[in-house]
Amino acid sequence: MELIGSIFGYHPALALFCSLALGYALGKITVGSFTVGSVAGCLLAGVLVGQTGVVVSDDLKQAFFLLFLFSIGYRTGPQFFRSLNLHALPQIVVTALLCVVALVVALLLAPLMGLSVGIAAGLLAGGVTESATLGVAIDAFAKTGADEAAQQIFDGEIATGFAVAYFVGVIATIFFHTQLAPRFYGRSLKAACAEHEAELDNNGAPMVSEHRDFEARAYRINPEFAGHRISELEARVPDHVRAYFDRVRRGEKILPTSRDMVLQEGDIAAIAGVRSYLIDHTAMLGEEVEDPELLDLPVQTNDIVVTNKEVVNQTLAELSARPEARTIYLRGIMRSGERLPIFRGVTLHKGDVLTVSGTRSHIEDAANRLGYLDRETNKTDMVFVAFFILLGGLIGIPTLKYGAIELGLGTSVGVLLGGLVAGWLRSTHRTFGFVPEATLWIFDSLGLCVFVACVGITSGPSFVTGVMENGPTLIFGSIAIVLLAHGTAVFVGRKVFGINEGVLAGTCCGAGTSAPGLAAVQEAAQSQVPTLSYGLGYAVGNVLLALWGSVIVILLM
């Protein structure tokens, strides 16, 4: 142990990477539906490494935390600003109510249970499983004028509170929404989600299965098709299958098609569609022929980001009637990093990413009408990233003095707001500010894990003592936060607004920034319906809960 301590003392960077290696390994441990997670794993690993007495730079910790906050804002910016409308008011109220109740419970428990500021802040952050609350609280305490010794005590206490409350918060959230809430609803999440799916799809079949393969085949058209418009023939294809005339050979010429084009006897048509449909209907379509030139239609799959105001807030059923919809196949929809179910009643939001397949020209045409084509690239616009981190940090610096306490947003909240604006700008103007998903993962996961590992290393020597002294209190407090905050939100969401139970569960998991909770709810419901509302709750909840880090420190000082 002395040898390890000596090595880490001379090379603190190695202590950090040791914490990350152990932390990510611990994070993979799964017990039933509960997974430790990389955040809790790196915090505990940092505590273990911190027993050696190694010291890591506070500036390093803060820099990685700012990258994490920027990534959160960048991801949720489009959803956050889109949610600021009357249509989303019920979900915003439910989200805000959950966050406010969580804060109030933590504030009330602090004097009742004799909790220090650090323990109370850690309890709040862990109870709502929001790591941003942890970092913002540390940043806010540093502005109270406390000396270095007091800051170290605070860091140790908040790390202790967060570690215990986080584990309990994750488990309690999963148990509440999968076991307790359905008893209040009077029916299972599976039944509620099935009902909502039927409403979204008008009690019909799903629009498109993302697992179906499609291809193009050449047919000398059935003589019965001659004299008919292509629109008439395509209308005979079931909506959930879809097949279309892509090109037609007429004599020596290859002609592009349109819905008004009238077919002639002897035409050879390249018909694209679901493979099983083309095979089963070959006799009806005509004689299949070999025509490599006509079938030179390379199919590709691309992502289209929705930005066009004309299509935002339209349902998939409405979009399927648009001309560009006939020539592309919808494979999936992503919103705030979560995959959505594909049903007719699903409404598109600004910033949604549609994964579509088709020929290059058809995809580009659809992209021009829907938004823009999100072309693959591995280049990060670091000028954009650094500028908005700087701008957000500068916005958060101004403060008002109240005694020894400085009141202000702080650089942490400022950077979060800068990330929100950056993400929103990127969704509306796609010519700049691109950050690949891999880079966002580094900012998000690695940025947060480096931060919590540093917190764990700093608090290592006092962590065990803190857990022994406050463990039972933190367990009770975390359960109280989850039950009261989520319980209040569920009651109001169901009784006041009449929100579907599956949608409501997704909103609450988003408001509590609980990805494990969402996964458990989806598993219990055997449906992706909860993901429809998770993004909005997550976007609004992240902002409010981050602010609470400053609020709880200021109010309890």
Coordinates of C-alpha atoms in Angstrom, one line a residue:
M1 CA 0.0 0.0 0.0
E2 CA 2.9 2.3 0.8
L3 CA 4.5 1.6 -2.6
I4 CA 1.2 2.3 -4.4
G5 CA 0.8 5.5 -2.4
S6 CA 4.3 6.6 -3.3
I7 CA 3.8 6.0 -7.0
F8 CA 0.4 7.8 -7.0
G9 CA 2.0 10.7 -4.9
Y10 CA 4.6 11.3 -7.6
H11 CA 2.2 10.5 -10.5
P12 CA -1.4 11.6 -9.5
A13 CA -2.5 11.1 -13.2
L14 CA -2.0 7.4 -12.7
A15 CA -4.2 7.5 -9.6
L16 CA -7.0 9.0 -11.7
F17 CA -6.7 6.4 -14.5
C18 CA -6.6 3.6 -11.9
S19 CA -9.9 5.0 -10.5
L20 CA -11.4 5.1 -14.0
A21 CA -10.3 1.5 -14.7
L22 CA -11.7 0.2 -11.5
G23 CA -14.8 2.4 -11.7
Y24 CA -15.9 1.4 -15.2
A25 CA -15.3 -2.3 -14.2
L26 CA -17.5 -1.9 -11.1
G27 CA -20.1 -0.1 -13.1
K28 CA -20.7 -3.3 -15.2
I29 CA -21.8 -5.3 -12.1
T30 CA -25.5 -6.1 -12.5
V31 CA -27.9 -7.6 -9.9
G32 CA -31.2 -8.4 -11.4
S33 CA -32.4 -5.2 -13.2
F34 CA -30.1 -3.0 -11.1
T35 CA -26.7 -2.0 -12.6
V36 CA -24.1 -0.2 -10.5
G37 CA -23.3 2.2 -13.3
S38 CA -20.1 4.0 -14.2
V39 CA -20.8 7.1 -12.1
A40 CA -21.3 5.2 -8.8
G41 CA -18.5 2.8 -9.8
C42 CA -15.9 5.6 -10.4
L43 CA -16.9 7.4 -7.2
L44 CA -16.3 4.3 -5.1
A45 CA -13.1 3.5 -7.0
G46 CA -12.0 7.1 -6.3
V47 CA -12.7 6.7 -2.6
L48 CA -10.6 3.5 -2.6
V49 CA -7.7 5.1 -4.4
G50 CA -8.0 8.1 -2.1
Q51 CA -7.1 6.0 0.9
T52 CA -3.5 6.3 -0.4
G53 CA -3.6 10.1 0.3
V54 CA -3.0 11.1 -3.3
V55 CA -4.0 14.7 -4.2
V56 CA -5.4 15.5 -7.6
S57 CA -5.9 19.0 -9.1
D58 CA -9.2 20.8 -8.5
D59 CA -8.7 22.5 -11.9
L60 CA -8.6 19.2 -13.6
K61 CA -11.8 18.1 -11.8
Q62 CA -13.6 21.3 -12.8
A63 CA -12.5 21.2 -16.4
F64 CA -13.9 17.7 -17.0
F65 CA -17.1 18.7 -15.1
L66 CA -17.6 21.6 -17.5
L67 CA -17.3 19.3 -20.5
F68 CA -20.0 17.1 -18.9
L69 CA -22.3 20.0 -18.4
F70 CA -21.8 21.2 -21.9
S71 CA -22.6 17.8 -23.3
I72 CA -25.9 17.6 -21.3
G73 CA -26.9 21.0 -22.6
Y74 CA -25.9 20.2 -26.1
R75 CA -27.9 17.0 -26.2
T76 CA -31.1 18.4 -24.6
G77 CA -31.0 21.9 -26.0
P78 CA -33.5 21.3 -28.9
Q79 CA -35.9 19.4 -26.6
F80 CA -35.6 22.0 -23.9
F81 CA -36.5 25.0 -26.0
R82 CA -39.1 23.0 -28.0
S83 CA -40.9 22.1 -24.7
L84 CA -41.5 25.8 -23.9
N85 CA -45.1 25.8 -25.2
L86 CA -48.6 25.2 -24.0
H87 CA -48.9 21.8 -25.5
A88 CA -46.1 20.5 -23.3
L89 CA -47.4 22.3 -20.2
P90 CA -48.7 19.2 -18.3
Q91 CA -45.4 17.4 -18.6
I92 CA -43.5 20.5 -17.7
V93 CA -45.6 21.0 -14.6
V94 CA -45.1 17.4 -13.6
T95 CA -41.4 17.7 -14.1
A96 CA -41.1 21.0 -12.2
L97 CA -43.2 19.6 -9.4
L98 CA -41.1 16.5 -8.9
C99 CA -37.9 18.6 -8.8
V100 CA -39.4 21.2 -6.4
V101 CA -40.7 18.5 -4.0
A102 CA -37.3 16.8 -4.0
L103 CA -35.6 20.0 -3.0
V104 CA -38.2 20.8 -0.3
V105 CA -37.9 17.3 1.2
A106 CA -34.1 17.6 1.3
L107 CA -34.3 21.1 2.9
L108 CA -36.8 19.9 5.5
L109 CA -34.8 16.7 6.4
A110 CA -31.6 18.7 7.0
P111 CA -32.7 20.4 10.3
L112 CA -34.9 17.5 11.3
M113 CA -32.2 15.0 11.0
G114 CA -29.2 17.2 11.9
L115 CA -27.6 17.0 8.5
S116 CA -24.7 19.2 7.5
V117 CA -24.8 21.2 4.3
G118 CA -22.6 18.7 2.5
I119 CA -24.6 15.7 3.6
A120 CA -27.9 17.4 2.6
A121 CA -26.6 18.4 -0.8
G122 CA -25.3 14.9 -1.4
L123 CA -28.6 13.4 -0.3
L124 CA -30.5 15.6 -2.8
A125 CA -28.1 14.9 -5.7
G126 CA -28.2 11.1 -5.0
G127 CA -31.9 10.9 -4.3
V128 CA -32.7 12.3 -7.7
T129 CA -29.7 10.6 -9.2
E130 CA -28.5 13.9 -10.8
S131 CA -24.7 14.2 -10.9
A132 CA -24.9 17.8 -12.0
T133 CA -26.4 18.8 -8.7
L134 CA -23.3 17.4 -7.0
G135 CA -20.9 19.5 -9.1
V136 CA -22.9 22.7 -8.9
A137 CA -23.2 22.4 -5.1
I138 CA -19.4 22.0 -4.8
D139 CA -18.9 25.0 -7.0
A140 CA -21.5 27.0 -5.0
F141 CA -19.9 26.1 -1.6
A142 CA -16.5 27.3 -2.9
K143 CA -18.0 30.8 -3.3
T144 CA -19.1 31.0 0.3
G145 CA -15.6 32.1 1.4
A146 CA -14.9 28.8 3.2
D147 CA -11.3 28.0 3.9
E148 CA -9.5 25.0 2.4
A149 CA -10.1 22.8 5.4
A150 CA -13.9 23.5 5.3
Q151 CA -13.9 22.8 1.6
Q152 CA -12.3 19.4 2.0
I153 CA -14.8 18.5 4.7
F154 CA -17.7 19.6 2.5
D155 CA -16.3 17.6 -0.5
G156 CA -16.0 14.5 1.8
E157 CA -19.6 14.9 3.1
I158 CA -21.2 15.5 -0.2
A159 CA -19.4 12.5 -1.7
T160 CA -20.6 10.4 1.1
G161 CA -24.2 11.6 0.8
F162 CA -24.2 11.2 -2.9
A163 CA -22.7 7.7 -2.9
V164 CA -25.2 6.2 -0.5
A165 CA -28.3 8.2 -1.7
Y166 CA -27.5 7.4 -5.4
F167 CA -27.6 3.6 -4.9
V168 CA -30.8 3.9 -2.8
G169 CA -32.3 6.5 -5.2
V170 CA -31.8 4.2 -8.3
I171 CA -33.3 1.2 -6.6
A172 CA -36.2 3.2 -5.0
T173 CA -37.1 4.8 -8.3
I174 CA -37.2 1.5 -10.1
F175 CA -39.3 -0.1 -7.3
F176 CA -41.7 2.8 -7.2
H177 CA -42.5 3.0 -10.9
T178 CA -42.6 -0.8 -11.5
Q179 CA -44.3 -2.0 -8.3
L180 CA -46.0 0.8 -6.3
A181 CA -47.2 3.2 -9.0
P182 CA -49.2 0.5 -10.9
R183 CA -51.1 -0.3 -7.7
F184 CA -52.1 3.4 -7.6
Y185 CA -53.1 3.3 -11.3
G186 CA -55.2 0.2 -10.8
R187 CA -53.6 -1.5 -13.9
S188 CA -50.2 -2.6 -15.1
L189 CA -47.8 -0.5 -17.1
K190 CA -48.1 -3.1 -19.8
A191 CA -51.8 -2.5 -20.2
A192 CA -51.4 1.2 -20.1
C193 CA -48.8 1.3 -22.7
A194 CA -50.7 -1.2 -24.9
E195 CA -53.7 1.2 -24.8
H196 CA -51.5 4.2 -25.7
E197 CA -49.9 2.3 -28.6
A198 CA -53.3 1.5 -30.0
E199 CA -54.2 5.2 -29.8
L200 CA -51.0 6.2 -31.5
D201 CA -51.5 3.7 -34.3
N202 CA -55.3 4.1 -34.7
N203 CA -55.7 0.5 -33.6
G204 CA -53.8 -0.6 -36.7
A205 CA -50.5 -2.3 -37.5
P206 CA -47.2 -0.5 -37.0
M207 CA -46.2 1.7 -39.8
V208 CA -42.9 0.1 -40.6
S209 CA -40.8 -2.6 -39.1
E210 CA -37.2 -1.5 -38.9
H211 CA -36.1 -5.1 -39.3
R212 CA -37.6 -5.7 -42.8
D213 CA -35.3 -5.8 -45.7
F214 CA -36.2 -4.1 -49.0
E215 CA -34.9 -4.2 -52.5
A216 CA -35.6 -3.2 -56.1
R217 CA -36.7 -5.7 -58.8
A218 CA -37.4 -5.2 -62.5
Y219 CA -40.7 -6.2 -64.0
R220 CA -42.2 -6.1 -67.4
I221 CA -45.4 -4.6 -66.1
N222 CA -48.7 -6.5 -66.1
P223 CA -50.7 -5.5 -69.2
E224 CA -53.5 -4.6 -66.9
F225 CA -51.4 -1.7 -65.5
A226 CA -51.2 0.0 -68.9
G227 CA -53.1 3.3 -68.9
H228 CA -53.1 3.6 -65.2
R229 CA -51.4 6.3 -63.2
I230 CA -48.6 5.2 -60.8
S231 CA -50.5 6.8 -57.9
E232 CA -53.4 4.5 -58.6
L233 CA -51.2 1.4 -58.5
E234 CA -49.2 2.5 -55.5
A235 CA -52.5 3.1 -53.6
R236 CA -53.2 -0.7 -53.8
V237 CA -50.1 -1.4 -51.6
P238 CA -50.9 -1.8 -47.9
D239 CA -49.7 1.2 -45.8
H240 CA -47.6 -0.9 -43.5
V241 CA -45.7 -2.5 -46.4
R242 CA -45.1 0.1 -49.0
A243 CA -43.7 -0.4 -52.5
Y244 CA -43.2 2.2 -55.3
F245 CA -42.2 2.6 -58.9
D246 CA -38.7 4.1 -58.9
R247 CA -37.8 4.2 -62.6
V248 CA -39.3 3.0 -65.8
R249 CA -37.6 1.8 -69.0
R250 CA -39.6 2.8 -72.1
G251 CA -37.9 1.6 -75.2
E252 CA -34.2 2.6 -74.9
K253 CA -34.9 5.4 -72.4
I254 CA -34.9 5.2 -68.6
L255 CA -37.4 7.7 -67.2
P256 CA -37.8 9.0 -63.7
T257 CA -41.3 8.4 -62.3
S258 CA -43.9 10.7 -60.7
R259 CA -47.2 9.9 -59.2
D260 CA -49.0 11.3 -62.2
M261 CA -47.0 9.2 -64.7
V262 CA -49.2 6.9 -66.9
L263 CA -47.7 3.5 -67.6
Q264 CA -47.7 2.1 -71.1
E265 CA -47.8 -1.5 -72.3
G266 CA -44.3 -3.0 -72.6
D267 CA -42.8 -0.7 -69.9
I268 CA -40.2 -2.3 -67.7
A269 CA -40.5 -0.9 -64.2
A270 CA -38.0 -0.9 -61.3
I271 CA -40.2 -1.5 -58.3
A272 CA -38.7 -1.0 -54.9
G273 CA -40.3 -2.5 -51.8
V274 CA -40.2 -4.9 -48.9
R275 CA -38.6 -8.1 -50.2
S276 CA -41.3 -10.4 -49.0
Y277 CA -44.0 -8.3 -50.6
L278 CA -42.3 -8.3 -54.0
I279 CA -41.7 -12.1 -53.9
D280 CA -45.3 -12.8 -52.9
H281 CA -46.8 -10.5 -55.6
T282 CA -44.5 -11.3 -58.5
A283 CA -47.4 -12.8 -60.6
M284 CA -49.5 -9.7 -60.1
L285 CA -46.7 -7.2 -60.8
G286 CA -45.7 -8.8 -64.1
E287 CA -42.8 -10.8 -65.6
E288 CA -39.6 -10.3 -63.6
V289 CA -36.7 -9.5 -66.0
E290 CA -33.0 -8.9 -65.6
D291 CA -32.1 -5.2 -66.3
P292 CA -28.8 -4.2 -64.4
E293 CA -28.9 -0.7 -65.8
L294 CA -32.4 -0.1 -64.7
L295 CA -31.7 -1.6 -61.3
D296 CA -28.6 0.4 -60.7
L297 CA -30.1 1.9 -57.6
P298 CA -27.7 1.7 -54.7
V299 CA -29.6 1.8 -51.5
Q300 CA -28.1 3.5 -48.4
T301 CA -29.2 4.3 -44.9
N302 CA -28.8 7.8 -43.5
D303 CA -30.0 10.0 -40.6
I304 CA -32.2 13.0 -41.3
V305 CA -32.5 15.7 -38.6
V306 CA -36.0 17.3 -38.4
T307 CA -35.8 21.1 -38.5
N308 CA -38.5 22.2 -41.0
K309 CA -41.3 24.1 -39.3
E310 CA -43.8 22.6 -41.7
V311 CA -43.3 19.1 -40.5
V312 CA -42.5 19.7 -36.8
N313 CA -45.5 18.6 -34.6
Q314 CA -46.9 16.5 -37.5
T315 CA -47.6 12.8 -36.9
L316 CA -46.0 10.0 -38.8
A317 CA -49.3 9.3 -40.4
E318 CA -49.5 12.8 -41.7
L319 CA -45.9 12.7 -43.0
S320 CA -46.5 9.4 -44.7
A321 CA -48.9 11.1 -47.0
R322 CA -46.3 13.6 -48.2
P323 CA -44.8 12.9 -51.7
E324 CA -41.2 12.3 -50.4
A325 CA -42.5 9.6 -48.0
R326 CA -43.3 7.2 -50.8
T327 CA -39.6 6.6 -51.8
I328 CA -37.9 6.2 -48.4
Y329 CA -38.3 3.7 -45.6
L330 CA -38.3 4.7 -41.9
R331 CA -36.0 2.5 -39.8
G332 CA -36.0 4.3 -36.5
I333 CA -36.5 7.6 -34.6
M334 CA -34.1 8.9 -31.9
R335 CA -35.0 11.7 -29.5
S336 CA -32.6 12.9 -26.8
G337 CA -30.5 9.7 -27.3
E338 CA -33.5 7.4 -26.8
R339 CA -35.1 5.3 -29.5
L340 CA -38.9 5.9 -30.0
P341 CA -41.5 3.4 -31.1
I342 CA -42.8 3.8 -34.7
F343 CA -46.6 4.4 -34.7
R344 CA -48.9 6.5 -36.8
G345 CA -49.7 8.8 -34.0
V346 CA -46.1 9.6 -32.9
T347 CA -45.5 13.3 -33.3
L348 CA -42.2 14.6 -34.6
H349 CA -40.3 17.2 -32.6
K350 CA -37.6 19.6 -33.7
G351 CA -34.3 17.9 -33.4
D352 CA -35.6 14.3 -33.8
V353 CA -33.3 12.1 -35.9
L354 CA -35.0 9.9 -38.5
T355 CA -33.0 6.9 -39.7
V356 CA -34.2 6.2 -43.3
S357 CA -33.2 3.9 -46.1
G358 CA -33.6 4.5 -49.9
T359 CA -31.6 5.6 -52.8
R360 CA -29.3 8.6 -52.4
S361 CA -31.4 11.0 -54.5
H362 CA -34.6 10.1 -52.7
I363 CA -33.0 10.5 -49.3
E364 CA -31.5 13.8 -50.2
D365 CA -34.9 15.0 -51.5
A366 CA -36.5 14.0 -48.2
A367 CA -33.8 15.6 -46.2
N368 CA -34.3 18.9 -48.0
R369 CA -38.0 18.8 -47.2
L370 CA -37.7 17.6 -43.6
G371 CA -34.6 19.3 -42.4
Y372 CA -31.0 18.3 -43.2
L373 CA -29.0 15.2 -43.8
D374 CA -26.8 14.4 -40.9
R375 CA -23.7 13.2 -42.7
E376 CA -21.3 11.0 -40.9
T377 CA -18.1 12.7 -39.9
N378 CA -15.6 12.3 -37.1
K379 CA -14.6 16.0 -36.9
T380 CA -15.7 18.0 -33.9
D381 CA -16.2 21.7 -34.2
M382 CA -14.0 22.5 -31.2
V383 CA -14.1 26.3 -31.9
F384 CA -17.9 26.0 -31.3
V385 CA -17.5 23.8 -28.2
A386 CA -14.8 25.9 -26.6
F387 CA -16.6 29.2 -27.4
F388 CA -19.9 28.2 -25.7
I389 CA -18.2 26.7 -22.7
L390 CA -16.3 30.0 -22.4
L391 CA -19.4 32.1 -23.0
G392 CA -21.5 30.1 -20.6
G393 CA -18.8 30.3 -17.9
L394 CA -18.5 34.1 -18.3
I395 CA -22.3 34.5 -18.1
G396 CA -22.2 32.5 -14.8
I397 CA -19.5 34.6 -13.2
P398 CA -21.4 37.8 -12.2
T399 CA -22.6 37.6 -8.6
L400 CA -24.4 39.5 -5.9
K401 CA -22.9 39.6 -2.4
Y402 CA -25.1 38.7 0.6
G403 CA -22.8 38.8 3.6
A404 CA -20.0 36.3 3.0
I405 CA -22.1 34.5 0.4
E406 CA -22.0 35.2 -3.4
L407 CA -25.3 34.8 -5.1
G408 CA -25.1 34.0 -8.8
L409 CA -25.5 31.3 -11.4
G410 CA -21.9 30.1 -11.1
T411 CA -19.7 28.9 -14.0
S412 CA -21.2 25.4 -13.8
V413 CA -24.8 26.5 -14.4
G414 CA -23.6 29.1 -16.9
V415 CA -21.9 26.3 -19.0
L416 CA -25.0 24.2 -18.8
L417 CA -27.1 27.1 -20.2
G418 CA -24.4 27.7 -22.8
G419 CA -24.7 24.0 -23.9
L420 CA -28.5 24.3 -24.1
V421 CA -28.1 27.3 -26.5
A422 CA -25.4 25.6 -28.4
G423 CA -27.5 22.4 -28.9
W424 CA -30.5 24.5 -30.0
L425 CA -28.4 26.5 -32.5
R426 CA -27.0 23.4 -33.9
S427 CA -30.5 22.0 -34.4
T428 CA -31.6 25.0 -36.3
H429 CA -28.4 25.9 -38.3
R430 CA -26.7 22.7 -39.2
T431 CA -23.7 24.3 -41.0
F432 CA -21.6 24.6 -37.8
G433 CA -21.3 23.2 -34.3
F434 CA -21.2 19.5 -35.1
V435 CA -20.1 17.2 -32.3
P436 CA -20.0 13.5 -33.2
E437 CA -21.8 11.0 -30.9
A438 CA -18.4 9.5 -29.9
T439 CA -17.1 12.9 -28.8
L440 CA -20.3 13.6 -26.9
W441 CA -19.8 10.2 -25.1
I442 CA -16.4 11.3 -24.0
F443 CA -17.6 14.7 -22.8
D444 CA -20.6 13.1 -21.1
S445 CA -19.4 9.8 -19.6
L446 CA -15.7 10.4 -19.2
G447 CA -16.2 14.0 -18.2
L448 CA -18.5 13.1 -15.4
C449 CA -16.6 10.0 -14.3
V450 CA -13.3 11.9 -14.1
F451 CA -15.1 14.5 -12.0
V452 CA -16.7 12.0 -9.5
A453 CA -13.5 10.0 -9.4
C454 CA -11.6 13.2 -8.3
V455 CA -14.3 13.9 -5.7
G456 CA -13.9 10.3 -4.4
I457 CA -10.2 10.6 -4.2
T458 CA -10.4 13.9 -2.3
S459 CA -12.9 12.5 0.1
G460 CA -11.3 9.1 0.5
P461 CA -9.9 9.4 4.0
S462 CA -13.2 10.6 5.5
F463 CA -15.6 8.6 3.4
V464 CA -15.8 5.4 5.5
T465 CA -16.4 7.4 8.7
G466 CA -19.1 9.4 7.0
V467 CA -20.9 6.3 5.8
M468 CA -20.8 4.8 9.3
E469 CA -22.2 8.0 10.9
N470 CA -24.8 8.9 8.3
G471 CA -25.6 5.7 6.4
P472 CA -29.0 4.9 8.0
T473 CA -30.0 8.6 7.8
L474 CA -29.1 8.8 4.1
I475 CA -31.0 5.6 3.2
F476 CA -34.1 6.9 4.9
G477 CA -33.7 10.4 3.4
S478 CA -33.2 9.1 -0.1
I479 CA -36.3 6.8 0.1
A480 CA -38.3 9.8 1.4
I481 CA -37.2 12.0 -1.6
V482 CA -38.1 9.4 -4.1
L483 CA -41.4 8.4 -2.7
L484 CA -42.6 12.0 -2.0
A485 CA -41.2 13.6 -5.2
H486 CA -42.2 10.8 -7.6
G487 CA -45.4 10.1 -5.7
T488 CA -46.6 13.7 -5.9
A489 CA -45.7 13.9 -9.6
V490 CA -47.6 10.7 -10.4
F491 CA -50.7 11.8 -8.4
V492 CA -50.9 15.2 -10.1
G493 CA -50.0 13.8 -13.5
R494 CA -52.7 11.2 -13.4
K495 CA -55.5 12.8 -11.4
V496 CA -55.1 16.4 -12.6
F497 CA -53.8 16.1 -16.2
G498 CA -55.0 12.5 -17.0
I499 CA -51.6 11.6 -18.5
N500 CA -51.3 8.0 -19.7
E501 CA -49.5 5.9 -17.0
G502 CA -46.7 4.8 -19.4
V503 CA -46.1 8.3 -20.6
L504 CA -46.2 9.6 -17.0
A505 CA -43.6 7.1 -15.9
G506 CA -41.3 8.2 -18.7
T507 CA -41.8 11.8 -17.7
C508 CA -40.9 11.1 -14.1
C509 CA -37.9 9.0 -15.0
G510 CA -36.7 11.9 -17.2
A511 CA -37.4 14.5 -14.5
G512 CA -35.3 12.4 -12.1
T513 CA -32.7 11.9 -14.8
S514 CA -32.9 8.2 -14.1
A515 CA -31.9 6.2 -17.2
P516 CA -31.9 2.9 -15.1
G517 CA -35.5 3.8 -14.1
L518 CA -36.5 4.3 -17.7
A519 CA -35.0 0.9 -18.7
A520 CA -36.8 -0.8 -15.9
V521 CA -40.1 0.8 -16.8
Q522 CA -39.7 -0.2 -20.4
E523 CA -39.0 -3.8 -19.4
A524 CA -42.0 -3.9 -17.1
A525 CA -44.2 -2.4 -19.8
Q526 CA -42.7 -4.4 -22.6
S527 CA -43.1 -1.2 -24.6
Q528 CA -41.1 1.9 -25.7
V529 CA -44.0 4.3 -25.0
P530 CA -42.2 5.8 -21.9
T531 CA -39.4 7.0 -24.1
L532 CA -41.9 9.4 -25.8
S533 CA -41.9 11.6 -22.8
Y534 CA -38.5 10.9 -21.2
G535 CA -36.6 13.4 -23.3
L536 CA -38.8 16.4 -22.2
G537 CA -38.6 15.5 -18.6
Y538 CA -34.8 14.9 -18.9
A539 CA -34.2 18.3 -20.6
V540 CA -36.2 20.4 -18.0
G541 CA -35.2 18.2 -15.0
N542 CA -31.5 18.6 -15.8
V543 CA -31.7 22.4 -15.7
L544 CA -33.8 22.6 -12.5
L545 CA -31.8 20.0 -10.6
A546 CA -28.5 21.6 -11.5
L547 CA -29.8 24.9 -10.1
W548 CA -30.8 23.1 -6.9
G549 CA -27.1 22.5 -6.2
S550 CA -26.6 26.2 -5.6
V551 CA -30.0 26.7 -4.0
I552 CA -29.6 24.1 -1.3
V553 CA -26.1 25.3 -0.4
I554 CA -27.3 29.0 -0.2
L555 CA -30.4 28.1 1.9
L556 CA -28.6 25.9 4.4
M557 CA -25.5 28.0 5.0

